[in-house]
CSV table of C-alpha atoms in Angstrom, one decimal:
chain,number,residue,atom,x,y,z
W,628,THR,CA,-9.2,16.3,-13.1
W,629,VAL,CA,-5.4,15.3,-13.6
W,630,LEU,CA,-4.5,14.0,-17.0
W,631,MET,CA,-1.7,11.6,-17.2
W,632,VAL,CA,0.3,10.9,-20.2
W,633,PHE,CA,2.9,8.0,-20.5
W,634,VAL,CA,5.2,8.4,-23.2
W,635,PRO,CA,7.3,4.9,-23.8
W,636,LEU,CA,11.0,5.4,-23.8
W,637,GLN,CA,13.2,3.2,-26.1
W,638,VAL,CA,16.5,2.2,-24.9
W,639,PHE,CA,18.7,-0.3,-27.0
W,640,GLY,CA,15.9,-0.9,-29.2
W,641,GLN,CA,13.3,-2.0,-26.5
W,642,VAL,CA,10.1,0.0,-25.8
W,643,ILE,CA,10.0,0.7,-22.2
W,644,TYR,CA,6.6,1.6,-20.6
W,645,LYS,CA,6.4,3.2,-17.2
W,646,VAL,CA,3.2,1.8,-15.5
W,647,PRO,CA,1.5,4.1,-13.3
W,648,CYS,CA,1.2,2.7,-9.9
W,649,ASP,CA,0.8,4.9,-6.7
W,650,TYR,CA,-1.2,4.8,-3.5
W,651,SER,CA,-4.6,4.5,-5.2
W,652,THR,CA,-4.0,1.4,-7.5
W,653,PRO,CA,-3.9,-2.0,-5.8
W,654,SER,CA,-3.3,-3.6,-9.1
W,655,CYS,CA,-0.5,-2.0,-11.7
W,656,GLU,CA,-1.0,-3.3,-14.9
W,657,CYS,CA,1.4,-3.1,-17.9
W,658,PRO,CA,-0.5,-3.4,-21.5
W,659,LEU,CA,0.8,-5.6,-24.3
W,660,GLN,CA,1.1,-3.0,-26.4
W,661,LEU,CA,0.7,0.8,-27.2
W,662,GLU,CA,-2.4,2.1,-29.0
W,663,ASN,CA,-0.2,2.3,-32.2
W,664,GLY,CA,0.2,-1.5,-32.0
W,665,THR,CA,3.8,-1.3,-30.9
W,666,ARG,CA,4.7,-4.3,-28.4
W,667,ILE,CA,5.9,-2.9,-24.8
W,668,GLU,CA,9.2,-4.9,-24.0
W,669,VAL,CA,9.8,-3.6,-20.7
W,670,CYS,CA,7.7,-2.7,-17.8
W,671,GLU,CA,8.9,-0.2,-15.4
W,672,PHE,CA,7.3,0.3,-12.0
W,673,GLU,CA,8.4,2.4,-9.3
W,674,PHE,CA,8.0,1.5,-5.4
W,675,GLU,CA,8.0,4.2,-2.8
W,676,ILE,CA,9.0,2.8,0.6
W,677,THR,CA,7.7,4.5,3.7
W,678,LEU,CA,6.9,3.8,7.3
W,679,HIS,CA,3.0,4.2,8.5
W,680,ASN,CA,1.1,3.2,11.5
W,681,THR,CA,-2.0,1.0,11.6
W,682,PHE,CA,-5.3,2.7,12.5
W,683,THR,CA,-4.5,5.8,10.6
W,684,ARG,CA,-5.8,7.8,7.8
W,685,TYR,CA,-3.2,9.7,6.1
W,686,ARG,CA,-3.9,13.2,3.8
W,687,VAL,CA,-3.2,12.7,0.1
W,688,ASN,CA,-1.0,15.5,-1.4
W,689,THR,CA,-2.5,16.1,-4.5
W,690,GLU,CA,0.7,17.9,-5.9
W,691,ASN,CA,2.5,14.8,-6.1
W,692,ASP,CA,0.0,12.1,-6.1
W,693,GLN,CA,1.5,10.7,-2.8
W,694,VAL,CA,0.7,10.1,0.8
W,695,ASP,CA,1.5,12.7,3.3
W,696,TYR,CA,2.9,11.8,6.7
W,697,VAL,CA,0.3,13.8,8.4
W,698,GLY,CA,-2.5,11.7,9.5
W,699,ARG,CA,-5.4,11.0,12.1
W,700,LEU,CA,-5.9,8.0,14.2
W,701,TRP,CA,-8.9,5.9,13.9
W,702,ILE,CA,-10.1,3.3,16.3
W,703,ILE,CA,-12.8,0.5,15.8
W,704,ASN,CA,-16.2,0.6,17.6
W,705,ASN,CA,-16.3,-2.5,19.7
W,706,GLN,CA,-20.2,-2.7,19.0
W,707,THR,CA,-20.4,-1.7,15.5
W,708,GLY,CA,-17.0,-3.0,14.1
W,709,GLU,CA,-16.6,0.2,12.1
W,710,PHE,CA,-13.9,2.7,11.9
W,711,GLU,CA,-14.2,6.1,13.8
W,712,PRO,CA,-12.0,8.6,14.0
W,713,HIS,CA,-10.1,9.2,17.5
W,714,PRO,CA,-11.6,12.3,19.4
W,715,PHE,CA,-8.4,14.1,19.0
W,716,GLY,CA,-6.8,15.6,15.8
W,717,SER,CA,-8.3,17.4,12.8
W,718,ALA,CA,-6.5,15.7,9.6
W,719,CYS,CA,-8.7,13.0,7.9
W,720,ASN,CA,-11.5,13.3,10.5
W,721,ALA,CA,-15.4,12.0,9.9
W,722,SER,CA,-16.2,15.2,7.9
W,723,VAL,CA,-13.9,13.2,5.0
W,724,PRO,CA,-15.6,10.3,4.1
W,725,ILE,CA,-14.2,7.0,4.3
W,726,ASN,CA,-13.9,6.9,0.5
W,727,SER,CA,-12.7,10.1,-0.4
W,728,THR,CA,-9.5,10.8,-2.3
W,729,GLU,CA,-8.4,13.3,-0.1
W,730,CYS,CA,-7.3,10.7,2.5
W,731,THR,CA,-6.5,7.2,2.3
W,732,GLU,CA,-8.6,4.3,4.1
W,733,PRO,CA,-7.4,3.3,7.7
W,734,PHE,CA,-5.0,0.6,7.9
W,735,ALA,CA,-6.0,-2.1,10.1
W,736,VAL,CA,-3.4,-4.9,9.0
W,737,ASP,CA,-4.2,-7.6,11.8
W,738,GLY,CA,-7.5,-5.9,12.8
W,739,TYR,CA,-6.8,-5.1,16.4
W,740,THR,CA,-3.0,-4.2,16.8
W,741,PHE,CA,-1.9,-0.5,16.9
W,742,ARG,CA,1.7,-0.7,15.1
W,743,THR,CA,4.2,0.5,12.6
W,744,PHE,CA,4.5,-1.1,9.3
W,745,ILE,CA,6.5,-0.8,6.1
W,746,ALA,CA,4.1,0.3,2.9
W,747,ILE,CA,4.9,0.3,-0.6
W,748,ASN,CA,3.5,3.2,-2.3
W,749,GLY,CA,1.2,4.0,0.8
W,750,ARG,CA,-0.2,0.5,0.6
W,751,ILE,CA,0.0,-3.0,2.8
W,752,PRO,CA,0.3,-5.1,1.0
W,753,GLY,CA,2.1,-3.5,-1.8
W,754,PRO,CA,0.3,-3.5,-5.3
W,755,THR,CA,-0.1,-6.3,-7.5
W,756,LEU,CA,1.8,-6.2,-10.8
W,757,ILE,CA,0.4,-7.6,-13.9
W,758,VAL,CA,2.6,-7.9,-16.9
W,759,ASN,CA,2.3,-10.2,-20.0
W,760,TYR,CA,4.3,-13.3,-21.3
W,761,ASN,CA,7.7,-12.4,-22.5
W,762,GLN,CA,7.8,-8.7,-21.1
W,763,THR,CA,10.6,-7.8,-18.9
W,764,VAL,CA,9.9,-6.3,-15.5
W,765,SER,CA,11.8,-3.3,-14.0
W,766,VAL,CA,11.2,-2.1,-10.7
W,767,ASN,CA,12.8,0.9,-9.3
W,768,VAL,CA,12.7,1.0,-5.6
W,769,PHE,CA,12.7,4.4,-3.4
W,770,ASN,CA,13.8,3.6,0.4
W,771,ASN,CA,12.2,6.7,2.4
W,772,LEU,CA,13.2,4.7,5.5
W,773,LEU,CA,15.4,6.5,7.6
W,774,GLU,CA,17.5,3.7,9.2
W,775,ASP,CA,16.7,0.4,7.3
W,776,ALA,CA,17.5,-1.0,4.3
W,777,VAL,CA,14.8,-2.9,2.4
W,778,SER,CA,14.4,-6.2,0.4
W,779,ILE,CA,11.4,-7.3,-1.3
W,780,HIS,CA,9.7,-10.8,-1.5
W,781,TRP,CA,7.9,-11.5,-4.3
W,782,HIS,CA,5.2,-14.3,-4.8
W,783,GLY,CA,3.6,-15.5,-8.1
W,784,LEU,CA,6.5,-15.6,-10.5
W,785,ASP,CA,7.8,-18.2,-12.9
W,786,GLN,CA,11.4,-17.6,-13.0
W,787,ARG,CA,12.7,-20.5,-14.9
W,788,LYS,CA,16.0,-19.7,-17.0
W,789,THR,CA,17.0,-16.6,-14.8
W,790,ASN,CA,19.6,-15.8,-12.4
C-alpha cells in the first residue's frame, strides 16, 4: 500500500493543490477545500506525454507510479472479441489478469488497427480534469516525445473573460 500525502502550497497568498493524476486515474478531481476548510484556489495538474502502441499492455513501474516502456502485444480473438496475448513475449502476458495493477489494459483506440498513439499520463484519451467554479487550473506538461512538439486541445471549458 502506498500512502500519498498532498501538501498544499501558498504562492502570493493563493492555496495551490497538486491534484493526484496518473495512469490509473481516468478522472482527476480537485477538491473545493482542504480538510481544515481552507478553500483551494489553484489546482495544479501534471501531464506526461509519451508514445505508445495500440494492442499493447505496458508494465507499471511501482517505484514512480508510471507506465514503463516494456510491453506485450495483444490481439483480439475474432471469435470471442476478447483480448488475448500474442504468442511471443513474456511481460504482461495471460498470467497477469486484465484488471491487474501490474500492467495497463491493452489500448484498442479504433478497435482493429495496430498503430502508435500519443498518450497523456499513459492513457488515451487523457484524463478528465474536474475543478470547481472560480478555481484556477495550472497544467504542467512534460513532453517525453523525442522529436515532436506538443499542443493540447481542450473540450468543455467556459472561457469567458480570459485571453
